[in-house]
Amino acid sequence: MPGAQLPGGLHLAGARLETPGGVALNADGMTATVVDLSEGFGALGTLRLEGARISNRLTLDGATLGGGDTVLLGAGMHTGALHLTLAAPAQGAVDLRGVTVTTLHDREHTWPREIRLDGFVYGALRSDKDSLKEDTAYRLAWVRRNPGYAPQPYEQLAASYRQAGHDDAARRVLLEKQRHRRRTVHPAGRVWGHLLDATVGYGYRPWLAGVWLAALSLLGTLAFSLCSPVRTKPGEGDPFNAFVYTVDLLFPIGDFGQRGAWHWTGAAQWLSYLLIAIGWLLTTAVVAGVSRMLNRN
């Protein structure tokens, strides 16, 4: 039915179409108000809906799909509501590349292992999850079924959460996007990515830097309190303060007067060098992470 004009819609509820390994239904470029493939509809073969324009809804509620490497080929399709609430998991890939829908209704158990989502645009998502936490975990697993790494499915999911007012979920999605991307870069990039993740969560968890600074400040304060420093210039400078001295080492910008007034020998000296190096790394990671967050694209 390629290019068919169906103002009354296509109603195949309960029908059975069988072309194993071939095309069970060819409706490429079709124009219709409703496409109803529900209530026990079964297709053994590929459903082709490339470039179809469905003004109201496409529903596969309670349907079964199988019999081919790709059971649903909808690349470039436009529809209002898309109901992919199948009776059982699809036995083949679902291709939604370039598809635009107003609302997606689905269930976790109906999706196959491979879902091609690059370019899939939707306004709202409706699943069978009871909480936002469960829904976010489900959607992240859903996006990972897209072959390889593609940023658009993550960005689209984050945009959907932001539009619904779920900013925390959107940040989690964008963080997972960076973690997925990290697996595709060269070893040096992966090392830097792990550092950004651990220190500031790629800019989406900047509070982590505060945790690191607090822990290192405590470590330095305890260590330097047990030793006796050497005054750089006898008779000059403020009295030694282990906490302020540690903070002075960790923050490469600014000077509280402790770093230049006192120095160490032995193990404490190497600890001071280590804290300076960590301070520079943390500062660089924070700047890079915040810059990434402010310029997500």
PDB file of N, CA and C in Angstrom, residues 2 6 74 103 122 125 174 224 228 276 281:
ATOM      1  N   PRO A   2       1.967   1.283  -0.689  1.00  0.00           N
ATOM      2  CA  PRO A   2       2.814   2.481  -0.680  1.00  0.00           C
ATOM      3  C   PRO A   2       2.084   3.676  -1.288  1.00  0.00           C
ATOM      4  N   LEU A   6      -5.643   7.303   2.823  1.00  0.00           N
ATOM      5  CA  LEU A   6      -6.718   6.644   3.574  1.00  0.00           C
ATOM      6  C   LEU A   6      -7.305   7.607   4.602  1.00  0.00           C
ATOM      7  N   GLY A  74      10.058   2.184  10.371  1.00  0.00           N
ATOM      8  CA  GLY A  74       9.261   3.403  10.327  1.00  0.00           C
ATOM      9  C   GLY A  74      10.071   4.658  10.089  1.00  0.00           C
ATOM     10  N   THR A 103       3.296  11.685  21.203  1.00  0.00           N
ATOM     11  CA  THR A 103       3.363  10.937  22.459  1.00  0.00           C
ATOM     12  C   THR A 103       3.694   9.486  22.157  1.00  0.00           C
ATOM     13  N   TYR A 122      10.213  13.014  20.011  1.00  0.00           N
ATOM     14  CA  TYR A 122       8.910  12.819  20.643  1.00  0.00           C
ATOM     15  C   TYR A 122       8.660  13.951  21.624  1.00  0.00           C
ATOM     16  N   LEU A 125       6.470  11.028  26.935  1.00  0.00           N
ATOM     17  CA  LEU A 125       6.671   9.586  27.072  1.00  0.00           C
ATOM     18  C   LEU A 125       5.698   9.049  28.111  1.00  0.00           C
ATOM     19  N   LEU A 174      22.098  13.156  30.707  1.00  0.00           N
ATOM     20  CA  LEU A 174      23.250  13.774  30.046  1.00  0.00           C
ATOM     21  C   LEU A 174      24.568  13.260  30.621  1.00  0.00           C
ATOM     22  N   PHE A 224      49.443  17.846  58.757  1.00  0.00           N
ATOM     23  CA  PHE A 224      50.342  18.962  59.059  1.00  0.00           C
ATOM     24  C   PHE A 224      50.292  19.355  60.540  1.00  0.00           C
ATOM     25  N   SER A 228      56.153  19.705  62.519  1.00  0.00           N
ATOM     26  CA  SER A 228      56.584  21.076  62.805  1.00  0.00           C
ATOM     27  C   SER A 228      57.190  21.671  61.546  1.00  0.00           C
ATOM     28  N   ILE A 276      49.271  20.275  46.093  1.00  0.00           N
ATOM     29  CA  ILE A 276      49.323  21.315  45.060  1.00  0.00           C
ATOM     30  C   ILE A 276      48.900  20.736  43.708  1.00  0.00           C
ATOM     31  N   LEU A 281      44.629  19.837  39.436  1.00  0.00           N
ATOM     32  CA  LEU A 281      43.772  18.904  38.710  1.00  0.00           C
ATOM     33  C   LEU A 281      42.298  19.166  38.999  1.00  0.00           C
TER      34      LEU A 281
END
